[in-house]
Amino acid sequence: MSRPRPNFSQAFTLIELILVLAIIAVIATIAVPSVANFERSQRIGETADQVVALARWARTQAITEGVSYRLNFSPADGQYWLTVQRGASYENALQEVQSGGLGTAVGTQVTVFNDLGAETGRHFVAPAGVNFTCNFQPQPDGLYVEFRSTGRTDPGTVLVTDSTGKKIEVGTLSATEEYHALSNDEKQMEQTLLQNASPAPAR
């Protein structure tokens, strides 16, 4: 009595297995950069969304509480955070600062802004590979946008970029608008405003 022969027709041969692994490797090679680019795209979008959310929250709080809020930026270390004016009125709370030389004291008035001490007041850090630049005038006490109890905001924009060159610009060109992602028309208007504001070259 002869033994039945094993049926290999339904099994993978070594060549077929190698071919399947090669196809998987090619697909993975194509897919991995796409996934990495998608992740980078998500990071820049999340950073821009977070700046907008903080700006809108600060504006709402300033109107509600009758005090000024600031959204502070430190592009060098990729940080941004909120501070609130000390005091309970729209007018800036003032603090006496003693300064002077040779034992003399000179009283000066300064505006005092404090950290919020809550989740919204923590220092946010842009993810690795994400940077931002601010298009508003640095002040002696830092780089910030101020939101006042009247609902008015310092006009300005924040350009968020990543290592691939993708850009998202958020901000407002008007003191009465909320922060938002700028449209192409607004970006062109911003360029026009910047050109008009720049001094004419000397002859």
Coordinates of C-alpha atoms in Angstrom, one line a residue:
M1 CA 0.0 0.0 0.0
S2 CA 1.5 3.3 -1.1
R3 CA 1.5 6.4 1.1
P4 CA -0.5 9.4 -0.1
R5 CA 1.8 12.2 -1.3
P6 CA 1.7 15.5 0.6
N7 CA -0.1 18.3 -1.2
F8 CA 2.1 21.4 -1.4
S9 CA -0.1 23.4 -3.8
Q10 CA -1.7 25.3 -0.9
A11 CA 1.5 26.2 0.9
F12 CA 3.9 29.2 0.3
T13 CA 7.1 28.4 -1.4
L14 CA 10.3 30.2 -0.2
I15 CA 10.3 32.4 -3.4
E16 CA 6.7 33.5 -2.8
L17 CA 7.4 34.3 0.8
I18 CA 10.4 36.4 -0.1
L19 CA 8.4 38.2 -2.8
V20 CA 5.6 39.0 -0.2
L21 CA 8.2 40.3 2.2
A22 CA 9.8 42.5 -0.5
I23 CA 6.4 44.0 -1.3
I24 CA 5.7 44.7 2.4
A25 CA 9.1 46.4 2.6
V26 CA 8.4 48.6 -0.4
I27 CA 5.0 49.6 1.0
A28 CA 6.6 50.4 4.4
T29 CA 9.3 52.5 2.7
I30 CA 6.7 54.5 0.9
A31 CA 4.3 54.8 3.9
V32 CA 6.7 55.7 6.7
P33 CA 7.7 59.1 5.3
S34 CA 4.0 59.9 4.6
V35 CA 3.1 59.0 8.2
A36 CA 6.0 61.1 9.5
N37 CA 4.9 64.1 7.3
F38 CA 1.4 63.7 8.5
E39 CA 2.6 63.7 12.2
R40 CA 4.6 66.9 11.5
S41 CA 1.6 68.4 9.9
Q42 CA -0.5 67.6 12.9
R43 CA 2.1 69.2 15.2
I44 CA 2.2 72.5 13.4
G45 CA -1.6 72.5 13.2
E46 CA -2.0 71.8 16.9
T47 CA 0.4 74.6 17.8
A48 CA -1.4 77.1 15.7
D49 CA -4.8 76.0 17.1
Q50 CA -3.4 76.3 20.6
V51 CA -2.2 79.8 20.1
V52 CA -5.6 80.8 18.7
A53 CA -7.5 79.1 21.6
L54 CA -5.3 80.8 24.2
A55 CA -5.8 84.2 22.5
R56 CA -9.6 83.8 22.3
W57 CA -9.8 82.6 25.9
A58 CA -7.7 85.6 27.1
R59 CA -9.8 88.1 25.1
T60 CA -13.0 86.6 26.6
Q61 CA -11.5 86.7 30.2
A62 CA -10.3 90.2 29.8
I63 CA -13.8 91.4 28.8
T64 CA -15.5 89.3 31.6
E65 CA -13.1 90.3 34.4
G66 CA -12.4 93.9 33.4
V67 CA -8.6 93.4 33.4
S68 CA -6.0 93.0 30.7
Y69 CA -4.5 89.7 29.7
R70 CA -1.3 89.1 27.7
L71 CA -0.3 86.2 25.5
N72 CA 3.5 86.2 25.8
F73 CA 6.0 84.6 23.4
S74 CA 9.6 83.5 23.6
P75 CA 10.5 82.3 20.1
A76 CA 14.1 81.4 21.1
D77 CA 12.9 78.6 23.3
G78 CA 9.6 77.9 21.6
Q79 CA 7.4 78.9 24.6
Y80 CA 4.2 80.9 24.9
W81 CA 2.0 81.6 28.0
L82 CA -0.7 83.8 29.4
T83 CA -0.4 86.4 32.2
V84 CA -3.0 88.6 33.8
Q85 CA -2.9 92.2 35.0
R86 CA -2.8 92.6 38.7
G87 CA -5.7 94.6 40.0
A88 CA -9.5 94.6 39.5
S89 CA -10.0 97.5 37.1
Y90 CA -9.4 98.2 33.5
E91 CA -6.7 100.8 34.3
N92 CA -3.3 99.0 34.7
A93 CA -2.5 98.1 38.3
L94 CA 0.5 100.1 39.3
Q95 CA 3.3 99.1 41.7
E96 CA 5.9 101.4 43.3
V97 CA 9.4 100.5 42.3
Q98 CA 12.3 102.0 44.2
S99 CA 15.4 102.6 42.2
G100 CA 18.3 105.1 42.1
G101 CA 21.9 105.4 42.9
L102 CA 24.0 106.6 45.9
G103 CA 21.3 105.7 48.4
T104 CA 18.6 107.8 46.7
A105 CA 15.2 106.2 46.0
V106 CA 13.2 107.3 43.0
G107 CA 9.5 106.2 42.7
T108 CA 8.4 105.0 39.3
Q109 CA 5.1 103.3 38.2
V110 CA 5.2 100.0 36.3
T111 CA 2.4 97.7 35.1
V112 CA 2.4 94.3 36.8
F113 CA 1.3 91.1 35.1
N114 CA 1.2 87.8 36.9
D115 CA 1.1 84.2 35.8
L116 CA -2.3 82.7 36.0
G117 CA -1.3 79.7 38.1
A118 CA -3.7 77.4 36.3
E119 CA -3.7 75.0 33.3
T120 CA -4.2 77.9 30.9
G121 CA -1.4 79.8 32.6
R122 CA 1.3 77.2 32.2
H123 CA 4.1 77.6 29.8
F124 CA 3.3 75.8 26.5
V125 CA 6.3 74.6 24.4
A126 CA 6.1 74.1 20.7
P127 CA 6.9 70.5 19.6
A128 CA 10.2 69.5 18.2
G129 CA 10.7 70.8 14.7
V130 CA 8.0 73.5 15.1
N131 CA 9.1 77.1 15.3
F132 CA 7.2 80.4 15.4
T133 CA 8.0 84.1 14.7
C134 CA 5.9 87.0 15.9
N135 CA 5.0 90.0 13.7
F136 CA 4.4 92.6 16.4
Q137 CA 6.5 95.2 18.2
P138 CA 8.6 93.9 21.1
Q139 CA 8.0 95.9 24.3
P140 CA 10.5 96.7 27.1
D141 CA 9.0 94.0 29.3
G142 CA 8.8 91.3 26.6
L143 CA 7.1 90.1 23.4
Y144 CA 3.4 89.8 23.8
V145 CA -0.1 90.5 22.5
E146 CA -2.4 92.4 25.0
F147 CA -6.1 91.8 25.3
R148 CA -8.0 94.6 27.0
S149 CA -11.3 94.7 28.8
T150 CA -12.8 96.8 26.0
G151 CA -12.5 93.8 23.7
R152 CA -9.6 95.5 21.8
T153 CA -6.5 93.5 20.9
D154 CA -3.0 94.4 19.8
P155 CA -3.0 93.7 16.0
G156 CA -0.3 91.2 15.0
T157 CA 0.4 87.8 13.6
V158 CA 2.3 84.7 14.6
L159 CA 3.8 82.6 11.8
V160 CA 4.2 78.9 12.8
T161 CA 6.5 76.8 10.6
D162 CA 7.9 73.2 10.6
S163 CA 11.0 71.6 9.3
T164 CA 9.4 70.8 5.9
G165 CA 8.6 74.5 5.3
K166 CA 4.9 74.2 5.9
K167 CA 3.5 77.5 7.4
I168 CA 0.3 78.5 9.2
E169 CA -0.1 82.2 10.1
V170 CA -2.5 83.2 12.9
G171 CA -3.4 86.5 14.3
T172 CA -5.5 89.6 13.6
L173 CA -4.9 92.7 11.5
S174 CA -7.6 94.6 13.3
A175 CA -7.8 95.6 17.0
T176 CA -11.5 94.5 17.1
E177 CA -11.2 91.0 15.6
E178 CA -10.5 87.7 17.3
Y179 CA -7.4 85.7 16.6
H180 CA -7.8 83.2 13.7
A181 CA -5.9 81.6 10.8
L182 CA -5.2 84.2 8.2
S183 CA -6.7 83.8 4.7
N184 CA -4.5 84.4 1.6
D185 CA -6.3 87.7 1.1
E186 CA -5.4 88.7 4.7
K187 CA -1.7 87.7 4.2
Q188 CA -1.5 89.9 1.1
M189 CA -3.1 92.8 3.0
E190 CA -0.6 92.2 5.8
Q191 CA 2.3 92.5 3.3
T192 CA 0.8 95.7 1.9
L193 CA 0.5 97.2 5.4
L194 CA 4.1 96.2 6.2
Q195 CA 5.3 97.8 3.0
N196 CA 3.4 101.0 3.6
A197 CA 4.7 101.1 7.2
S198 CA 8.3 100.7 6.2
P199 CA 10.3 103.9 5.8
A200 CA 11.1 105.1 2.3
P201 CA 14.8 104.5 1.3
A202 CA 17.1 107.4 1.7
R203 CA 18.1 109.1 -1.6

